């Protein structure tokens, strides 16, 4: 997955930022860990300037905290911030669901969602599954045909990926998630919107519970 699909002055900075992002999502870098510029300069055989640009990019996305005279550190999330982010996601999805009309007739989006589900069913890798989960929920937003909702949802991509990564680090959650996503697909295909809205609420409550359990 390309995390930064907007233009950067330095393509190498993008690669460095994507490498750090991947390490964060794989928990190779944890909250509070310091980003050592020399490590990435050596890894990519470059000066520190592209590394600093990558750090700046990640800081603007809320993934890194830059502390004067101390350096750059991986940002952690409080339980309140996790709750707020998931509430934002849930409210966006509920708003999208209320704007979805005749989803059973939107064959292209249904096919896209079905293909994601097939990949989810085959996935045994937490890192890959987290990205598939994000793609699934973005496709759900697309059913609303609202570019505004889709754009807002995309803006919280990075923190959502991190939080979902925590959620899916609990062994039983991936199997349960697969079943819930199949159900969401079936409800869209059958145009059962009231039941879909109820399931989306429950789906987010489960994520909040699991992330809270893992952070405490």
mmCIF file of C-alpha atoms in Angstrom:
data_model
loop_
_atom_site.group_PDB
_atom_site.id
_atom_site.type_symbol
_atom_site.label_atom_id
_atom_site.label_comp_id
_atom_site.label_asym_id
_atom_site.label_seq_id
_atom_site.Cartn_x
_atom_site.Cartn_y
_atom_site.Cartn_z
ATOM 1 C CA UNK A 1 0.000 0.000 0.000
ATOM 2 C CA UNK A 2 1.234 3.479 -0.876
ATOM 3 C CA UNK A 3 0.600 5.618 2.184
ATOM 4 C CA UNK A 4 1.358 8.993 0.619
ATOM 5 C CA UNK A 5 -0.353 9.428 -2.736
ATOM 6 C CA UNK A 6 0.171 13.171 -3.014
ATOM 7 C CA UNK A 7 3.237 14.736 -4.642
ATOM 8 C CA UNK A 8 6.438 15.263 -2.666
ATOM 9 C CA UNK A 9 9.451 17.299 -3.703
ATOM 10 C CA UNK A 10 11.691 14.351 -2.914
ATOM 11 C CA UNK A 11 10.661 10.815 -3.923
ATOM 12 C CA UNK A 12 13.268 9.414 -1.546
ATOM 13 C CA UNK A 13 11.585 11.196 1.361
ATOM 14 C CA UNK A 14 8.380 9.366 0.450
ATOM 15 C CA UNK A 15 10.161 6.004 0.511
ATOM 16 C CA UNK A 16 11.701 6.755 3.892
ATOM 17 C CA UNK A 17 8.354 7.912 5.300
ATOM 18 C CA UNK A 18 6.662 4.760 3.995
ATOM 19 C CA UNK A 19 9.361 2.585 5.555
ATOM 20 C CA UNK A 20 8.876 4.255 8.947
ATOM 21 C CA UNK A 21 5.094 3.959 8.562
ATOM 22 C CA UNK A 22 5.425 0.233 7.829
ATOM 23 C CA UNK A 23 7.627 -0.230 10.907
ATOM 24 C CA UNK A 24 5.036 1.570 13.039
ATOM 25 C CA UNK A 25 2.192 -0.626 11.785
ATOM 26 C CA UNK A 26 4.220 -3.794 12.301
ATOM 27 C CA UNK A 27 5.009 -2.619 15.857
ATOM 28 C CA UNK A 28 8.731 -2.627 15.065
ATOM 29 C CA UNK A 29 8.562 1.002 16.209
ATOM 30 C CA UNK A 30 6.461 1.566 19.311
ATOM 31 C CA UNK A 31 5.060 4.691 20.992
ATOM 32 C CA UNK A 32 7.887 6.649 22.585
ATOM 33 C CA UNK A 33 10.611 5.198 20.349
ATOM 34 C CA UNK A 34 13.007 7.788 18.959
ATOM 35 C CA UNK A 35 13.555 8.136 15.215
ATOM 36 C CA UNK A 36 17.316 8.105 14.707
ATOM 37 C CA UNK A 37 18.064 10.051 11.529
ATOM 38 C CA UNK A 38 21.446 8.383 10.953
ATOM 39 C CA UNK A 39 19.825 4.915 10.868
ATOM 40 C CA UNK A 40 17.594 5.836 7.909
ATOM 41 C CA UNK A 41 20.291 7.892 6.197
ATOM 42 C CA UNK A 42 22.492 4.776 6.207
ATOM 43 C CA UNK A 43 19.605 2.455 5.275
ATOM 44 C CA UNK A 44 18.787 4.529 2.173
ATOM 45 C CA UNK A 45 22.361 5.610 1.460
ATOM 46 C CA UNK A 46 21.513 9.289 1.626
ATOM 47 C CA UNK A 47 22.090 12.437 3.647
ATOM 48 C CA UNK A 48 19.926 13.346 6.622
ATOM 49 C CA UNK A 49 17.967 15.953 4.649
ATOM 50 C CA UNK A 50 15.467 13.470 3.039
ATOM 51 C CA UNK A 51 15.095 11.757 6.425
ATOM 52 C CA UNK A 52 14.145 15.066 8.030
ATOM 53 C CA UNK A 53 11.625 15.719 5.267
ATOM 54 C CA UNK A 54 10.122 12.260 5.889
ATOM 55 C CA UNK A 55 9.918 12.988 9.621
ATOM 56 C CA UNK A 56 8.189 16.298 8.885
ATOM 57 C CA UNK A 57 5.656 14.503 6.668
ATOM 58 C CA UNK A 58 4.905 11.905 9.350
ATOM 59 C CA UNK A 59 4.591 14.635 11.968
ATOM 60 C CA UNK A 60 1.961 16.433 9.861
ATOM 61 C CA UNK A 61 -0.003 13.174 9.756
ATOM 62 C CA UNK A 62 0.086 12.936 13.559
ATOM 63 C CA UNK A 63 2.296 9.840 13.680
ATOM 64 C CA UNK A 64 5.438 11.460 15.052
ATOM 65 C CA UNK A 65 5.996 14.085 17.734
ATOM 66 C CA UNK A 66 8.928 16.452 17.302
ATOM 67 C CA UNK A 67 10.277 17.719 20.612
ATOM 68 C CA UNK A 68 12.700 20.667 20.471
ATOM 69 C CA UNK A 69 16.299 19.751 21.386
ATOM 70 C CA UNK A 70 15.290 16.120 21.946
ATOM 71 C CA UNK A 71 14.291 14.753 18.554
ATOM 72 C CA UNK A 72 11.380 12.962 16.890
ATOM 73 C CA UNK A 73 9.412 10.221 18.649
ATOM 74 C CA UNK A 74 6.627 7.812 17.695
ATOM 75 C CA UNK A 75 3.347 9.250 18.939
ATOM 76 C CA UNK A 76 1.183 7.217 21.286
ATOM 77 C CA UNK A 77 -2.589 7.476 21.672
ATOM 78 C CA UNK A 78 -4.503 7.843 24.908
ATOM 79 C CA UNK A 79 -7.688 5.841 25.435
ATOM 80 C CA UNK A 80 -9.658 9.057 25.001
ATOM 81 C CA UNK A 81 -8.004 9.723 21.631
ATOM 82 C CA UNK A 82 -8.692 6.147 20.533
ATOM 83 C CA UNK A 83 -12.330 6.502 21.558
ATOM 84 C CA UNK A 84 -12.608 9.819 19.702
ATOM 85 C CA UNK A 85 -11.054 8.465 16.499
ATOM 86 C CA UNK A 86 -13.290 5.407 16.461
ATOM 87 C CA UNK A 87 -16.333 7.559 17.220
ATOM 88 C CA UNK A 88 -15.413 9.715 14.225
ATOM 89 C CA UNK A 89 -15.132 6.615 12.048
ATOM 90 C CA UNK A 90 -18.411 5.215 13.321
ATOM 91 C CA UNK A 91 -20.282 8.492 12.808
ATOM 92 C CA UNK A 92 -18.887 8.834 9.279
ATOM 93 C CA UNK A 93 -19.997 5.295 8.455
ATOM 94 C CA UNK A 94 -23.436 5.797 9.974
ATOM 95 C CA UNK A 95 -23.840 9.053 8.058
ATOM 96 C CA UNK A 96 -22.731 7.267 4.887
ATOM 97 C CA UNK A 97 -25.130 4.377 5.561
ATOM 98 C CA UNK A 98 -28.043 6.800 5.872
ATOM 99 C CA UNK A 99 -27.160 8.172 2.428
ATOM 100 C CA UNK A 100 -26.900 4.803 0.742
ATOM 101 C CA UNK A 101 -29.819 4.062 -1.574
ATOM 102 C CA UNK A 102 -30.359 0.768 -3.378
ATOM 103 C CA UNK A 103 -26.875 -0.623 -2.672
ATOM 104 C CA UNK A 104 -27.929 -3.938 -4.222
ATOM 105 C CA UNK A 105 -27.866 -2.183 -7.613
ATOM 106 C CA UNK A 106 -24.271 -0.923 -7.247
ATOM 107 C CA UNK A 107 -22.628 -3.953 -8.807
ATOM 108 C CA UNK A 108 -19.155 -2.447 -9.253
ATOM 109 C CA UNK A 109 -18.843 -1.528 -5.573
ATOM 110 C CA UNK A 110 -20.340 -4.844 -4.466
ATOM 111 C CA UNK A 111 -17.785 -6.666 -6.617
ATOM 112 C CA UNK A 112 -14.981 -4.537 -5.139
ATOM 113 C CA UNK A 113 -16.150 -5.358 -1.625
ATOM 114 C CA UNK A 114 -16.519 -9.046 -2.438
ATOM 115 C CA UNK A 115 -12.948 -9.180 -3.753
ATOM 116 C CA UNK A 116 -11.673 -7.562 -0.552
ATOM 117 C CA UNK A 117 -13.573 -10.149 1.497
ATOM 118 C CA UNK A 118 -11.962 -12.977 -0.502
ATOM 119 C CA UNK A 119 -8.531 -11.556 0.298
ATOM 120 C CA UNK A 120 -9.535 -11.166 3.953
ATOM 121 C CA UNK A 121 -10.610 -14.802 4.120
ATOM 122 C CA UNK A 122 -7.189 -15.909 2.836
ATOM 123 C CA UNK A 123 -5.202 -13.506 5.015
ATOM 124 C CA UNK A 124 -3.393 -14.826 8.072
ATOM 125 C CA UNK A 125 -1.114 -11.804 8.409
ATOM 126 C CA UNK A 126 -2.116 -9.065 10.847
ATOM 127 C CA UNK A 127 -0.342 -6.348 8.832
ATOM 128 C CA UNK A 128 -2.049 -7.282 5.550
ATOM 129 C CA UNK A 129 -5.426 -7.810 7.211
ATOM 130 C CA UNK A 130 -5.314 -4.347 8.798
ATOM 131 C CA UNK A 131 -4.933 -2.783 5.340
ATOM 132 C CA UNK A 132 -7.708 -4.927 3.881
ATOM 133 C CA UNK A 133 -9.966 -3.866 6.736
ATOM 134 C CA UNK A 134 -9.313 -0.198 5.965
ATOM 135 C CA UNK A 135 -9.992 -0.802 2.235
ATOM 136 C CA UNK A 136 -13.277 -2.549 3.094
ATOM 137 C CA UNK A 137 -14.556 0.321 5.229
ATOM 138 C CA UNK A 138 -13.484 2.903 2.642
ATOM 139 C CA UNK A 139 -15.486 0.959 0.044
ATOM 140 C CA UNK A 140 -18.475 1.079 2.390
ATOM 141 C CA UNK A 141 -18.151 4.879 2.499
ATOM 142 C CA UNK A 142 -18.049 4.944 -1.313
ATOM 143 C CA UNK A 143 -21.567 3.461 -1.435
ATOM 144 C CA UNK A 144 -22.834 6.836 -0.158
ATOM 145 C CA UNK A 145 -21.481 8.517 -3.324
ATOM 146 C CA UNK A 146 -20.254 11.382 -1.156
ATOM 147 C CA UNK A 147 -16.796 12.644 -2.057
ATOM 148 C CA UNK A 148 -16.843 14.764 1.103
ATOM 149 C CA UNK A 149 -17.334 11.749 3.395
ATOM 150 C CA UNK A 150 -14.790 9.752 1.421
ATOM 151 C CA UNK A 151 -12.258 12.582 1.707
ATOM 152 C CA UNK A 152 -12.772 13.032 5.458
ATOM 153 C CA UNK A 153 -12.453 9.281 5.988
ATOM 154 C CA UNK A 154 -9.194 9.191 4.026
ATOM 155 C CA UNK A 155 -7.755 11.955 6.218
ATOM 156 C CA UNK A 156 -7.899 9.716 9.302
ATOM 157 C CA UNK A 157 -6.327 6.761 7.461
ATOM 158 C CA UNK A 158 -3.070 6.685 9.441
ATOM 159 C CA UNK A 159 -4.406 6.730 13.003
ATOM 160 C CA UNK A 160 -7.124 4.252 12.001
ATOM 161 C CA UNK A 161 -4.535 1.842 10.619
ATOM 162 C CA UNK A 162 -2.577 2.041 13.870
ATOM 163 C CA UNK A 163 -5.624 1.517 16.065
ATOM 164 C CA UNK A 164 -6.895 -1.360 13.939
ATOM 165 C CA UNK A 165 -3.425 -2.901 14.101
ATOM 166 C CA UNK A 166 -3.739 -2.965 17.895
ATOM 167 C CA UNK A 167 -7.225 -4.462 17.577
ATOM 168 C CA UNK A 168 -6.115 -7.248 15.238
ATOM 169 C CA UNK A 169 -3.116 -8.137 17.392
ATOM 170 C CA UNK A 170 -5.598 -10.034 19.581
ATOM 171 C CA UNK A 171 -5.743 -13.516 18.070
ATOM 172 C CA UNK A 172 -9.482 -14.165 17.963
ATOM 173 C CA UNK A 173 -10.443 -10.777 16.519
ATOM 174 C CA UNK A 174 -9.463 -11.516 12.913
ATOM 175 C CA UNK A 175 -11.731 -14.570 12.647
ATOM 176 C CA UNK A 176 -14.614 -12.659 14.205
ATOM 177 C CA UNK A 177 -13.928 -9.705 11.918
ATOM 178 C CA UNK A 178 -14.106 -11.867 8.808
ATOM 179 C CA UNK A 179 -17.604 -13.007 9.744
ATOM 180 C CA UNK A 180 -18.801 -9.473 10.491
ATOM 181 C CA UNK A 181 -17.495 -8.140 7.184
ATOM 182 C CA UNK A 182 -19.226 -10.913 5.260
ATOM 183 C CA UNK A 183 -22.435 -9.966 7.077
ATOM 184 C CA UNK A 184 -22.013 -6.265 6.178
ATOM 185 C CA UNK A 185 -21.599 -7.271 2.527
ATOM 186 C CA UNK A 186 -24.707 -9.464 2.614
ATOM 187 C CA UNK A 187 -26.792 -6.706 4.209
ATOM 188 C CA UNK A 188 -25.739 -4.254 1.508
ATOM 189 C CA UNK A 189 -26.499 -6.813 -1.188
ATOM 190 C CA UNK A 190 -29.964 -7.417 0.312
ATOM 191 C CA UNK A 191 -30.615 -3.693 0.926
ATOM 192 C CA UNK A 192 -31.154 -4.285 4.670
ATOM 193 C CA UNK A 193 -30.035 -0.835 5.803
ATOM 194 C CA UNK A 194 -31.554 -0.749 9.308
ATOM 195 C CA UNK A 195 -29.823 -3.989 10.241
ATOM 196 C CA UNK A 196 -26.606 -2.709 8.649
ATOM 197 C CA UNK A 197 -26.613 0.422 10.825
ATOM 198 C CA UNK A 198 -27.101 -1.678 13.974
ATOM 199 C CA UNK A 199 -24.236 -3.977 12.986
ATOM 200 C CA UNK A 200 -21.903 -1.036 12.283
ATOM 201 C CA UNK A 201 -22.536 0.343 15.778
ATOM 202 C CA UNK A 202 -21.769 -3.038 17.361
ATOM 203 C CA UNK A 203 -18.712 -3.491 15.139
ATOM 204 C CA UNK A 204 -17.115 -0.263 16.402
ATOM 205 C CA UNK A 205 -18.008 -1.008 20.043
ATOM 206 C CA UNK A 206 -16.099 -4.303 19.766
ATOM 207 C CA UNK A 207 -13.021 -2.518 18.386
ATOM 208 C CA UNK A 208 -13.102 0.024 21.231
ATOM 209 C CA UNK A 209 -13.415 -2.770 23.814
ATOM 210 C CA UNK A 210 -10.490 -4.755 22.389
ATOM 211 C CA UNK A 211 -8.184 -1.764 21.990
ATOM 212 C CA UNK A 212 -9.000 -0.627 25.532
ATOM 213 C CA UNK A 213 -8.246 -4.136 26.849
ATOM 214 C CA UNK A 214 -4.918 -4.198 25.011
ATOM 215 C CA UNK A 215 -3.814 -0.727 26.141
ATOM 216 C CA UNK A 216 -4.697 -1.039 29.825
#
